[in-house]
mmCIF file with all atom_site columns, C-alpha atoms in Angstrom:
data_model
loop_
_atom_site.group_PDB
_atom_site.id
_atom_site.type_symbol
_atom_site.label_atom_id
_atom_site.label_alt_id
_atom_site.label_comp_id
_atom_site.label_asym_id
_atom_site.label_entity_id
_atom_site.label_seq_id
_atom_site.pdbx_PDB_ins_code
_atom_site.Cartn_x
_atom_site.Cartn_y
_atom_site.Cartn_z
_atom_site.occupancy
_atom_site.B_iso_or_equiv
_atom_site.pdbx_formal_charge
_atom_site.auth_seq_id
_atom_site.auth_comp_id
_atom_site.auth_asym_id
_atom_site.auth_atom_id
_atom_site.pdbx_PDB_model_num
ATOM 1   C CA . MET A 1 1   ? -7.413  -19.697 -5.134  1.00 0.00 ? 1   MET A CA 1
ATOM 2   C CA . SER A 1 2   ? -5.264  -22.335 -6.725  1.00 0.00 ? 2   SER A CA 1
ATOM 3   C CA . CYS A 1 3   ? -2.009  -21.386 -8.371  1.00 0.00 ? 3   CYS A CA 1
ATOM 4   C CA . CYS A 1 4   ? -1.065  -22.162 -11.953 1.00 0.00 ? 4   CYS A CA 1
ATOM 5   C CA . GLY A 1 5   ? 2.472   -23.060 -10.859 1.00 0.00 ? 5   GLY A CA 1
ATOM 6   C CA . ARG A 1 6   ? 4.904   -22.681 -7.975  1.00 0.00 ? 6   ARG A CA 1
ATOM 7   C CA . HIS A 1 7   ? 5.669   -19.023 -7.285  1.00 0.00 ? 7   HIS A CA 1
ATOM 8   C CA . ARG A 1 8   ? 9.298   -17.989 -6.990  1.00 0.00 ? 8   ARG A CA 1
ATOM 9   C CA . ALA A 1 9   ? 10.512  -14.899 -5.210  1.00 0.00 ? 9   ALA A CA 1
ATOM 10  C CA . PRO A 1 10  ? 11.814  -12.271 -7.621  1.00 0.00 ? 10  PRO A CA 1
ATOM 11  C CA . ASN A 1 11  ? 14.865  -11.679 -5.423  1.00 0.00 ? 11  ASN A CA 1
ATOM 12  C CA . ALA A 1 12  ? 16.273  -15.178 -5.655  1.00 0.00 ? 12  ALA A CA 1
ATOM 13  C CA . GLY A 1 13  ? 19.831  -15.062 -6.862  1.00 0.00 ? 13  GLY A CA 1
ATOM 14  C CA . GLY A 1 14  ? 20.631  -11.718 -5.255  1.00 0.00 ? 14  GLY A CA 1
ATOM 15  C CA . GLN A 1 15  ? 18.512  -9.479  -7.479  1.00 0.00 ? 15  GLN A CA 1
ATOM 16  C CA . GLN A 1 16  ? 17.589  -6.035  -6.251  1.00 0.00 ? 16  GLN A CA 1
ATOM 17  C CA . PRO A 1 17  ? 14.383  -5.873  -4.226  1.00 0.00 ? 17  PRO A CA 1
ATOM 18  C CA . GLY A 1 18  ? 11.437  -3.978  -5.572  1.00 0.00 ? 18  GLY A CA 1
ATOM 19  C CA . HIS A 1 19  ? 10.717  -5.859  -8.777  1.00 0.00 ? 19  HIS A CA 1
ATOM 20  C CA . ALA A 1 20  ? 7.168   -6.996  -9.470  1.00 0.00 ? 20  ALA A CA 1
ATOM 21  C CA . THR A 1 21  ? 6.345   -10.604 -8.748  1.00 0.00 ? 21  THR A CA 1
ATOM 22  C CA . ASN A 1 22  ? 5.743   -13.118 -11.488 1.00 0.00 ? 22  ASN A CA 1
ATOM 23  C CA . GLY A 1 23  ? 3.294   -15.974 -11.418 1.00 0.00 ? 23  GLY A CA 1
ATOM 24  C CA . CYS A 1 24  ? -0.044  -16.356 -9.810  1.00 0.00 ? 24  CYS A CA 1
ATOM 25  C CA . PRO A 1 25  ? -1.025  -16.090 -6.137  1.00 0.00 ? 25  PRO A CA 1
ATOM 26  C CA . PRO A 1 26  ? -0.016  -18.886 -3.754  1.00 0.00 ? 26  PRO A CA 1
ATOM 27  C CA . ALA A 1 27  ? -2.601  -21.598 -3.182  1.00 0.00 ? 27  ALA A CA 1
ATOM 28  C CA . SER A 1 28  ? -3.115  -20.835 0.522   1.00 0.00 ? 28  SER A CA 1
ATOM 29  C CA . ASP A 1 29  ? -2.837  -18.015 3.025   1.00 0.00 ? 29  ASP A CA 1
ATOM 30  C CA . ALA A 1 30  ? -0.017  -19.928 4.741   1.00 0.00 ? 30  ALA A CA 1
ATOM 31  C CA . GLU A 1 31  ? 2.063   -20.050 1.532   1.00 0.00 ? 31  GLU A CA 1
ATOM 32  C CA . CYS A 1 32  ? 1.294   -16.406 0.869   1.00 0.00 ? 32  CYS A CA 1
ATOM 33  C CA . LEU A 1 33  ? 2.368   -15.411 4.377   1.00 0.00 ? 33  LEU A CA 1
ATOM 34  C CA . GLU A 1 34  ? 5.570   -17.428 4.047   1.00 0.00 ? 34  GLU A CA 1
ATOM 35  C CA . GLN A 1 35  ? 6.531   -15.549 0.859   1.00 0.00 ? 35  GLN A CA 1
ATOM 36  C CA . LEU A 1 36  ? 5.654   -12.168 2.369   1.00 0.00 ? 36  LEU A CA 1
ATOM 37  C CA . ARG A 1 37  ? 7.909   -12.925 5.351   1.00 0.00 ? 37  ARG A CA 1
ATOM 38  C CA . VAL A 1 38  ? 10.793  -13.821 3.020   1.00 0.00 ? 38  VAL A CA 1
ATOM 39  C CA . TRP A 1 39  ? 10.454  -10.506 1.197   1.00 0.00 ? 39  TRP A CA 1
ATOM 40  C CA . THR A 1 40  ? 10.135  -8.588  4.470   1.00 0.00 ? 40  THR A CA 1
ATOM 41  C CA . ALA A 1 41  ? 13.356  -10.144 5.792   1.00 0.00 ? 41  ALA A CA 1
ATOM 42  C CA . GLU A 1 42  ? 15.172  -9.383  2.509   1.00 0.00 ? 42  GLU A CA 1
ATOM 43  C CA . ASP A 1 43  ? 14.121  -5.741  2.597   1.00 0.00 ? 43  ASP A CA 1
ATOM 44  C CA . TRP A 1 44  ? 15.000  -5.367  6.290   1.00 0.00 ? 44  TRP A CA 1
ATOM 45  C CA . ARG A 1 45  ? 18.498  -6.750  5.609   1.00 0.00 ? 45  ARG A CA 1
ATOM 46  C CA . VAL A 1 46  ? 19.022  -4.281  2.752   1.00 0.00 ? 46  VAL A CA 1
ATOM 47  C CA . LEU A 1 47  ? 17.920  -1.393  4.955   1.00 0.00 ? 47  LEU A CA 1
ATOM 48  C CA . GLY A 1 48  ? 20.025  -2.593  7.895   1.00 0.00 ? 48  GLY A CA 1
ATOM 49  C CA . SER A 1 49  ? 23.136  -2.452  5.710   1.00 0.00 ? 49  SER A CA 1
ATOM 50  C CA . ARG A 1 50  ? 22.261  1.130   4.726   1.00 0.00 ? 50  ARG A CA 1
ATOM 51  C CA . TRP A 1 51  ? 21.173  2.312   8.205   1.00 0.00 ? 51  TRP A CA 1
ATOM 52  C CA . PRO A 1 52  ? 23.120  0.375   10.886  1.00 0.00 ? 52  PRO A CA 1
ATOM 53  C CA . ALA A 1 53  ? 20.693  1.574   13.565  1.00 0.00 ? 53  ALA A CA 1
ATOM 54  C CA . LEU A 1 54  ? 18.143  -0.864  12.091  1.00 0.00 ? 54  LEU A CA 1
ATOM 55  C CA . GLU A 1 55  ? 20.408  -3.906  12.440  1.00 0.00 ? 55  GLU A CA 1
ATOM 56  C CA . GLY A 1 56  ? 19.526  -4.298  16.117  1.00 0.00 ? 56  GLY A CA 1
ATOM 57  C CA . ASP A 1 57  ? 15.802  -4.277  15.405  1.00 0.00 ? 57  ASP A CA 1
ATOM 58  C CA . ALA A 1 58  ? 13.977  -7.528  14.723  1.00 0.00 ? 58  ALA A CA 1
ATOM 59  C CA . VAL A 1 59  ? 12.598  -8.235  11.276  1.00 0.00 ? 59  VAL A CA 1
ATOM 60  C CA . PRO A 1 60  ? 9.056   -6.825  11.233  1.00 0.00 ? 60  PRO A CA 1
ATOM 61  C CA . ALA A 1 61  ? 6.192   -9.227  11.876  1.00 0.00 ? 61  ALA A CA 1
ATOM 62  C CA . VAL A 1 62  ? 3.859   -9.902  8.948   1.00 0.00 ? 62  VAL A CA 1
ATOM 63  C CA . ARG A 1 63  ? 0.118   -10.500 9.132   1.00 0.00 ? 63  ARG A CA 1
ATOM 64  C CA . LEU A 1 64  ? -2.744  -10.885 6.691   1.00 0.00 ? 64  LEU A CA 1
ATOM 65  C CA . TYR A 1 65  ? -5.967  -8.945  7.155   1.00 0.00 ? 65  TYR A CA 1
ATOM 66  C CA . HIS A 1 66  ? -9.280  -9.481  5.399   1.00 0.00 ? 66  HIS A CA 1
ATOM 67  C CA . ARG A 1 67  ? -11.157 -6.181  5.082   1.00 0.00 ? 67  ARG A CA 1
ATOM 68  C CA . GLY A 1 68  ? -10.718 -2.789  3.440   1.00 0.00 ? 68  GLY A CA 1
ATOM 69  C CA . SER A 1 69  ? -9.321  -1.410  0.206   1.00 0.00 ? 69  SER A CA 1
ATOM 70  C CA . ALA A 1 70  ? -5.689  -0.860  1.251   1.00 0.00 ? 70  ALA A CA 1
ATOM 71  C CA . LEU A 1 71  ? -3.324  -3.495  -0.142  1.00 0.00 ? 71  LEU A CA 1
ATOM 72  C CA . GLY A 1 72  ? -0.885  -3.000  2.724   1.00 0.00 ? 72  GLY A CA 1
ATOM 73  C CA . ARG A 1 73  ? -0.574  -1.361  6.131   1.00 0.00 ? 73  ARG A CA 1
ATOM 74  C CA . ALA A 1 74  ? 2.207   -0.647  8.600   1.00 0.00 ? 74  ALA A CA 1
ATOM 75  C CA . TRP A 1 75  ? 1.758   -0.528  12.373  1.00 0.00 ? 75  TRP A CA 1
ATOM 76  C CA . LEU A 1 76  ? 4.652   1.560   13.692  1.00 0.00 ? 76  LEU A CA 1
ATOM 77  C CA . ARG A 1 77  ? 4.343   0.823   17.419  1.00 0.00 ? 77  ARG A CA 1
ATOM 78  C CA . GLU A 1 78  ? 3.817   -2.900  16.887  1.00 0.00 ? 78  GLU A CA 1
ATOM 79  C CA . HIS A 1 79  ? 6.687   -3.060  14.346  1.00 0.00 ? 79  HIS A CA 1
ATOM 80  C CA . ARG A 1 80  ? 4.632   -5.081  11.903  1.00 0.00 ? 80  ARG A CA 1
ATOM 81  C CA . ILE A 1 81  ? 3.156   -4.921  8.455   1.00 0.00 ? 81  ILE A CA 1
ATOM 82  C CA . GLY A 1 82  ? -0.013  -6.419  7.042   1.00 0.00 ? 82  GLY A CA 1
ATOM 83  C CA . LEU A 1 83  ? -1.307  -7.211  3.575   1.00 0.00 ? 83  LEU A CA 1
ATOM 84  C CA . ASN A 1 84  ? -4.867  -7.609  2.365   1.00 0.00 ? 84  ASN A CA 1
ATOM 85  C CA . ALA A 1 85  ? -5.518  -11.330 1.789   1.00 0.00 ? 85  ALA A CA 1
ATOM 86  C CA . PRO A 1 86  ? -8.585  -10.926 -0.488  1.00 0.00 ? 86  PRO A CA 1
ATOM 87  C CA . LEU A 1 87  ? -6.649  -8.580  -2.773  1.00 0.00 ? 87  LEU A CA 1
ATOM 88  C CA . LEU A 1 88  ? -3.603  -10.866 -2.795  1.00 0.00 ? 88  LEU A CA 1
ATOM 89  C CA . ARG A 1 89  ? -5.780  -13.730 -4.050  1.00 0.00 ? 89  ARG A CA 1
ATOM 90  C CA . ARG A 1 90  ? -6.273  -11.806 -7.276  1.00 0.00 ? 90  ARG A CA 1
ATOM 91  C CA . ALA A 1 91  ? -3.571  -11.958 -9.943  1.00 0.00 ? 91  ALA A CA 1
ATOM 92  C CA . ASP A 1 92  ? -3.184  -8.161  -10.104 1.00 0.00 ? 92  ASP A CA 1
ATOM 93  C CA . GLY A 1 93  ? -2.982  -7.947  -6.311  1.00 0.00 ? 93  GLY A CA 1
ATOM 94  C CA . TRP A 1 94  ? -0.276  -10.581 -6.163  1.00 0.00 ? 94  TRP A CA 1
ATOM 95  C CA . GLN A 1 95  ? 1.652   -8.780  -8.920  1.00 0.00 ? 95  GLN A CA 1
ATOM 96  C CA . ALA A 1 96  ? 1.721   -5.697  -6.667  1.00 0.00 ? 96  ALA A CA 1
ATOM 97  C CA . ALA A 1 97  ? 2.604   -7.644  -3.500  1.00 0.00 ? 97  ALA A CA 1
ATOM 98  C CA . ARG A 1 98  ? 6.394   -7.373  -3.742  1.00 0.00 ? 98  ARG A CA 1
ATOM 99  C CA . GLU A 1 99  ? 6.420   -3.593  -4.001  1.00 0.00 ? 99  GLU A CA 1
ATOM 100 C CA . THR A 1 100 ? 3.724   -3.331  -1.337  1.00 0.00 ? 100 THR A CA 1
ATOM 101 C CA . VAL A 1 101 ? 5.910   -5.233  1.126   1.00 0.00 ? 101 VAL A CA 1
ATOM 102 C CA . ALA A 1 102 ? 8.752   -2.803  0.386   1.00 0.00 ? 102 ALA A CA 1
ATOM 103 C CA . HIS A 1 103 ? 6.371   0.153   0.807   1.00 0.00 ? 103 HIS A CA 1
ATOM 104 C CA . GLU A 1 104 ? 5.223   -1.007  4.250   1.00 0.00 ? 104 GLU A CA 1
ATOM 105 C CA . VAL A 1 105 ? 8.701   -2.041  5.449   1.00 0.00 ? 105 VAL A CA 1
ATOM 106 C CA . ALA A 1 106 ? 9.886   1.413   4.357   1.00 0.00 ? 106 ALA A CA 1
ATOM 107 C CA . HIS A 1 107 ? 7.312   2.972   6.701   1.00 0.00 ? 107 HIS A CA 1
ATOM 108 C CA . LEU A 1 108 ? 8.773   1.084   9.660   1.00 0.00 ? 108 LEU A CA 1
ATOM 109 C CA . ALA A 1 109 ? 12.347  1.990   8.715   1.00 0.00 ? 109 ALA A CA 1
ATOM 110 C CA . ALA A 1 110 ? 11.475  5.650   8.064   1.00 0.00 ? 110 ALA A CA 1
ATOM 111 C CA . TRP A 1 111 ? 9.829   5.823   11.471  1.00 0.00 ? 111 TRP A CA 1
ATOM 112 C CA . ALA A 1 112 ? 12.833  4.228   13.209  1.00 0.00 ? 112 ALA A CA 1
ATOM 113 C CA . VAL A 1 113 ? 15.434  6.374   11.439  1.00 0.00 ? 113 VAL A CA 1
ATOM 114 C CA . TYR A 1 114 ? 13.693  9.704   10.697  1.00 0.00 ? 114 TYR A CA 1
ATOM 115 C CA . ARG A 1 115 ? 10.516  9.632   12.822  1.00 0.00 ? 115 ARG A CA 1
ATOM 116 C CA . ASP A 1 116 ? 8.669   9.996   9.514   1.00 0.00 ? 116 ASP A CA 1
ATOM 117 C CA . ARG A 1 117 ? 5.211   8.502   10.041  1.00 0.00 ? 117 ARG A CA 1
ATOM 118 C CA . GLY A 1 118 ? 3.849   9.125   6.550   1.00 0.00 ? 118 GLY A CA 1
ATOM 119 C CA . HIS A 1 119 ? 5.014   9.462   2.973   1.00 0.00 ? 119 HIS A CA 1
ATOM 120 C CA . GLY A 1 120 ? 7.528   12.224  3.648   1.00 0.00 ? 120 GLY A CA 1
ATOM 121 C CA . ALA A 1 121 ? 11.150  12.731  2.649   1.00 0.00 ? 121 ALA A CA 1
ATOM 122 C CA . GLY A 1 122 ? 12.451  10.046  5.027   1.00 0.00 ? 122 GLY A CA 1
ATOM 123 C CA . TRP A 1 123 ? 10.081  7.431   3.615   1.00 0.00 ? 123 TRP A CA 1
ATOM 124 C CA . ARG A 1 124 ? 11.010  8.417   0.059   1.00 0.00 ? 124 ARG A CA 1
ATOM 125 C CA . GLN A 1 125 ? 14.710  7.983   0.905   1.00 0.00 ? 125 GLN A CA 1
ATOM 126 C CA . VAL A 1 126 ? 14.058  4.497   2.240   1.00 0.00 ? 126 VAL A CA 1
ATOM 127 C CA . MET A 1 127 ? 12.030  3.593   -0.855  1.00 0.00 ? 127 MET A CA 1
ATOM 128 C CA . ALA A 1 128 ? 14.902  4.786   -3.058  1.00 0.00 ? 128 ALA A CA 1
ATOM 129 C CA . ALA A 1 129 ? 17.313  2.575   -1.076  1.00 0.00 ? 129 ALA A CA 1
ATOM 130 C CA . LEU A 1 130 ? 15.039  -0.381  -1.845  1.00 0.00 ? 130 LEU A CA 1
ATOM 131 C CA . GLY A 1 131 ? 14.889  0.543   -5.531  1.00 0.00 ? 131 GLY A CA 1
ATOM 132 C CA . VAL A 1 132 ? 11.103  0.890   -5.502  1.00 0.00 ? 132 VAL A CA 1
ATOM 133 C CA . PRO A 1 133 ? 9.029   3.808   -6.877  1.00 0.00 ? 133 PRO A CA 1
ATOM 134 C CA . ALA A 1 134 ? 7.661   5.960   -4.049  1.00 0.00 ? 134 ALA A CA 1
ATOM 135 C CA . THR A 1 135 ? 3.998   5.601   -4.984  1.00 0.00 ? 135 THR A CA 1
ATOM 136 C CA . ARG A 1 136 ? 1.431   6.114   -2.265  1.00 0.00 ? 136 ARG A CA 1
ATOM 137 C CA . THR A 1 137 ? -1.599  4.147   -3.422  1.00 0.00 ? 137 THR A CA 1
ATOM 138 C CA . HIS A 1 138 ? -2.506  1.233   -5.642  1.00 0.00 ? 138 HIS A CA 1
ATOM 139 C CA . SER A 1 139 ? -4.944  1.341   -8.545  1.00 0.00 ? 139 SER A CA 1
ATOM 140 C CA . LEU A 1 140 ? -6.426  -2.127  -8.107  1.00 0.00 ? 140 LEU A CA 1
ATOM 141 C CA . ASP A 1 141 ? -10.129 -2.813  -8.517  1.00 0.00 ? 141 ASP A CA 1
ATOM 142 C CA . VAL A 1 142 ? -11.477 -3.312  -4.989  1.00 0.00 ? 142 VAL A CA 1
ATOM 143 C CA . SER A 1 143 ? -15.035 -4.252  -5.920  1.00 0.00 ? 143 SER A CA 1
ATOM 144 C CA . GLY A 1 144 ? -16.265 -7.213  -3.906  1.00 0.00 ? 144 GLY A CA 1
ATOM 145 C CA . ILE A 1 145 ? -13.571 -6.835  -1.229  1.00 0.00 ? 145 ILE A CA 1
ATOM 146 C CA . PRO A 1 146 ? -15.118 -6.925  2.286   1.00 0.00 ? 146 PRO A CA 1
ATOM 147 C CA . GLY A 1 147 ? -15.158 -3.600  4.116   1.00 0.00 ? 147 GLY A CA 1
ATOM 148 C CA . THR A 1 148 ? -14.589 -1.340  1.108   1.00 0.00 ? 148 THR A CA 1
ATOM 149 C CA . GLN A 1 149 ? -16.405 1.841   0.265   1.00 0.00 ? 149 GLN A CA 1
ATOM 150 C CA . ARG A 1 150 ? -17.419 3.039   -3.163  1.00 0.00 ? 150 ARG A CA 1
ATOM 151 C CA . ARG A 1 151 ? -14.900 5.512   -4.608  1.00 0.00 ? 151 ARG A CA 1
ATOM 152 C CA . TRP A 1 152 ? -15.942 8.729   -6.349  1.00 0.00 ? 152 TRP A CA 1
ATOM 153 C CA . ARG A 1 153 ? -13.817 10.459  -8.983  1.00 0.00 ? 153 ARG A CA 1
ATOM 154 C CA . TYR A 1 154 ? -12.868 14.076  -8.295  1.00 0.00 ? 154 TYR A CA 1
ATOM 155 C CA . ARG A 1 155 ? -10.459 16.393  -10.121 1.00 0.00 ? 155 ARG A CA 1
ATOM 156 C CA . CYS A 1 156 ? -8.111  19.213  -9.313  1.00 0.00 ? 156 CYS A CA 1
ATOM 157 C CA . ALA A 1 157 ? -5.793  21.202  -11.595 1.00 0.00 ? 157 ALA A CA 1
ATOM 158 C CA . CYS A 1 158 ? -3.176  18.444  -11.750 1.00 0.00 ? 158 CYS A CA 1
ATOM 159 C CA . SER A 1 159 ? -4.826  15.029  -11.430 1.00 0.00 ? 159 SER A CA 1
ATOM 160 C CA . THR A 1 160 ? -7.798  12.780  -10.715 1.00 0.00 ? 160 THR A CA 1
ATOM 161 C CA . HIS A 1 161 ? -8.547  11.671  -7.159  1.00 0.00 ? 161 HIS A CA 1
ATOM 162 C CA . ARG A 1 162 ? -10.658 8.771   -5.880  1.00 0.00 ? 162 ARG A CA 1
ATOM 163 C CA . ILE A 1 163 ? -12.365 9.610   -2.613  1.00 0.00 ? 163 ILE A CA 1
ATOM 164 C CA . THR A 1 164 ? -14.555 7.555   -0.314  1.00 0.00 ? 164 THR A CA 1
ATOM 165 C CA . THR A 1 165 ? -18.316 7.861   -0.063  1.00 0.00 ? 165 THR A CA 1
ATOM 166 C CA . THR A 1 166 ? -17.885 9.428   3.387   1.00 0.00 ? 166 THR A CA 1
ATOM 167 C CA . ARG A 1 167 ? -15.796 12.281  1.974   1.00 0.00 ? 167 ARG A CA 1
ATOM 168 C CA . HIS A 1 168 ? -18.023 12.578  -1.088  1.00 0.00 ? 168 HIS A CA 1
ATOM 169 C CA . ASN A 1 169 ? -21.074 13.033  1.176   1.00 0.00 ? 169 ASN A CA 1
ATOM 170 C CA . ARG A 1 170 ? -19.301 15.662  3.295   1.00 0.00 ? 170 ARG A CA 1
ATOM 171 C CA . ILE A 1 171 ? -18.519 17.653  0.147   1.00 0.00 ? 171 ILE A CA 1
ATOM 172 C CA . ARG A 1 172 ? -22.049 17.223  -1.218  1.00 0.00 ? 172 ARG A CA 1
ATOM 173 C CA . GLN A 1 173 ? -23.588 18.400  2.069   1.00 0.00 ? 173 GLN A CA 1
ATOM 174 C CA . GLY A 1 174 ? -21.283 21.428  2.160   1.00 0.00 ? 174 GLY A CA 1
ATOM 175 C CA . ARG A 1 175 ? -19.676 20.339  5.443   1.00 0.00 ? 175 ARG A CA 1
ATOM 176 C CA . MET A 1 176 ? -16.134 19.945  4.098   1.00 0.00 ? 176 MET A CA 1
ATOM 177 C CA . ARG A 1 177 ? -13.835 20.913  1.242   1.00 0.00 ? 177 ARG A CA 1
ATOM 178 C CA . TYR A 1 178 ? -10.839 18.792  0.321   1.00 0.00 ? 178 TYR A CA 1
ATOM 179 C CA . HIS A 1 179 ? -7.778  20.152  -1.462  1.00 0.00 ? 179 HIS A CA 1
ATOM 180 C CA . CYS A 1 180 ? -5.063  18.506  -3.523  1.00 0.00 ? 180 CYS A CA 1
ATOM 181 C CA . ARG A 1 181 ? -1.800  18.221  -1.613  1.00 0.00 ? 181 ARG A CA 1
ATOM 182 C CA . ARG A 1 182 ? 0.217   18.949  -4.762  1.00 0.00 ? 182 ARG A CA 1
ATOM 183 C CA . CYS A 1 183 ? -1.515  21.911  -6.415  1.00 0.00 ? 183 CYS A CA 1
ATOM 184 C CA . GLY A 1 184 ? -3.680  23.122  -3.498  1.00 0.00 ? 184 GLY A CA 1
ATOM 185 C CA . GLU A 1 185 ? -6.852  23.355  -5.602  1.00 0.00 ? 185 GLU A CA 1
ATOM 186 C CA . ALA A 1 186 ? -10.197 22.290  -4.121  1.00 0.00 ? 186 ALA A CA 1
ATOM 187 C CA . LEU A 1 187 ? -11.417 18.947  -5.444  1.00 0.00 ? 187 LEU A CA 1
ATOM 188 C CA . ALA A 1 188 ? -14.413 19.036  -7.790  1.00 0.00 ? 188 ALA A CA 1
ATOM 189 C CA . ARG A 1 189 ? -16.623 16.153  -8.871  1.00 0.00 ? 189 ARG A CA 1
ATOM 190 C CA . GLU A 1 190 ? -15.641 14.648  -12.214 1.00 0.00 ? 190 GLU A CA 1
ATOM 191 C CA . LEU A 1 191 ? -18.817 14.084  -14.214 1.00 0.00 ? 191 LEU A CA 1
ATOM 192 C CA . GLU A 1 192 ? -17.474 13.627  -17.743 1.00 0.00 ? 192 GLU A CA 1
ATOM 193 C CA . GLY A 1 193 ? -17.618 10.187  -19.282 1.00 0.00 ? 193 GLY A CA 1
ATOM 194 C CA . GLY A 1 194 ? -20.023 8.555   -16.830 1.00 0.00 ? 194 GLY A CA 1
ATOM 195 C CA . PRO A 1 195 ? -21.285 8.707   -13.298 1.00 0.00 ? 195 PRO A CA 1
ATOM 196 C CA . GLY A 1 196 ? -17.910 9.472   -11.763 1.00 0.00 ? 196 GLY A CA 1
ATOM 197 C CA . VAL A 1 197 ? -17.923 6.482   -9.482  1.00 0.00 ? 197 VAL A CA 1
ATOM 198 C CA . ASP A 1 198 ? -15.226 3.859   -9.016  1.00 0.00 ? 198 ASP A CA 1
ATOM 199 C CA . THR A 1 199 ? -16.269 0.756   -7.164  1.00 0.00 ? 199 THR A CA 1
#
């Protein structure tokens, strides 16, 4: 995808990390990867000044991957992060890239400092140090992205959930029940206003 202009990192000039990017996606995967590595190094430096134990660790490696609906991933043992190249080629995906880098770097730091391997209190502390909201998932349209499943809308007492076709089929066949982590209520299919499917 060609870019409408040269992209500049939002942290140039010493701004706090965690702000959304401006501009359109870089013209090539190489340019994209270069920018992601800059942001990763910036975030790792910020975290190293907060948690000195991280200063001895290398800046995490950064890779692009090309399948699935997740915008970013962290591999704890390999000390690397990855971002979804097809999603980054879209304007909305690129807008979310800066915070996604922080999210994934925070996983590596939370693992190193707190042995927190998920979205627990340690991860939330690291996200706060980076000045980024501790959100767990993106809301981007993943239709047409290789390796993605259709998403089905379900509800609980407190919110709407998007679950994969695999989980939807397990519920439909009576093999499994899924519960909201916040309110504890079993998820129920949301039928109002359409078929209840996100793609």
